[in-house]
Amino acid sequence: MRIFLLGLFLGGVSGGIAQYSTGDPQLAAAVGALAAVATWLGMATLIVVLDSE
């Protein structure tokens, strides 16, 4: 659950920064979603790699 919330938090922060710097809400939403998914995939990859050792 913590990984899911971390992804949401980082996605929200990234989207907020993109919204503040560009003023484009569509770009901010895309950046936020991409950051959240990248966080989840990165953490899942680490879990799989570290679990297999």
Short mmCIF file of C-alpha atoms in Angstrom, two decimals:
data_model
loop_
_atom_site.label_atom_id
_atom_site.label_comp_id
_atom_site.label_asym_id
_atom_site.label_seq_id
_atom_site.Cartn_x
_atom_site.Cartn_y
_atom_site.Cartn_z
CA MET A 1 0.00 0.00 0.00
CA ARG A 2 2.89 2.34 0.71
CA ILE A 3 4.21 1.95 -2.83
CA PHE A 4 0.81 2.83 -4.25
CA LEU A 5 0.57 5.94 -2.06
CA LEU A 6 4.15 6.91 -2.92
CA GLY A 7 3.27 6.73 -6.61
CA LEU A 8 0.19 8.88 -6.07
CA PHE A 9 2.17 11.40 -4.04
CA LEU A 10 5.01 11.68 -6.56
CA GLY A 11 2.53 11.87 -9.43
CA GLY A 12 0.67 14.66 -7.68
CA VAL A 13 3.85 16.59 -6.94
CA SER A 14 5.12 16.19 -10.49
CA GLY A 15 1.76 17.19 -11.95
CA GLY A 16 1.59 20.20 -9.65
CA ILE A 17 5.05 21.36 -10.67
CA ALA A 18 4.21 20.89 -14.35
CA GLN A 19 0.94 22.82 -13.91
CA TYR A 20 2.73 25.65 -12.10
CA SER A 21 5.57 25.92 -14.61
CA THR A 22 3.59 25.50 -17.85
CA GLY A 23 0.01 26.45 -17.02
CA ASP A 24 -1.24 23.58 -19.18
CA PRO A 25 -3.58 21.24 -17.26
CA GLN A 26 -3.46 18.47 -19.87
CA LEU A 27 0.32 18.36 -19.78
CA ALA A 28 0.25 18.39 -15.98
CA ALA A 29 -2.14 15.43 -15.92
CA ALA A 30 0.03 13.49 -18.36
CA VAL A 31 3.19 14.22 -16.37
CA GLY A 32 1.49 13.22 -13.11
CA ALA A 33 0.19 9.96 -14.53
CA LEU A 34 3.57 9.15 -16.08
CA ALA A 35 5.38 9.84 -12.80
CA ALA A 36 2.97 7.65 -10.85
CA VAL A 37 3.26 4.73 -13.29
CA ALA A 38 7.05 5.08 -13.47
CA THR A 39 7.24 4.96 -9.68
CA TRP A 40 5.08 1.84 -9.49
CA LEU A 41 7.00 0.07 -12.26
CA GLY A 42 10.36 1.04 -10.81
CA MET A 43 9.45 -0.19 -7.34
CA ALA A 44 7.95 -3.40 -8.76
CA THR A 45 11.16 -4.02 -10.69
CA LEU A 46 13.26 -3.52 -7.57
CA ILE A 47 11.05 -5.89 -5.60
CA VAL A 48 11.30 -8.59 -8.27
CA VAL A 49 15.08 -8.19 -8.69
CA LEU A 50 15.82 -8.12 -4.97
CA ASP A 51 13.44 -10.99 -4.26
CA SER A 52 15.09 -13.25 -6.84
CA GLU A 53 18.54 -12.95 -5.25
#
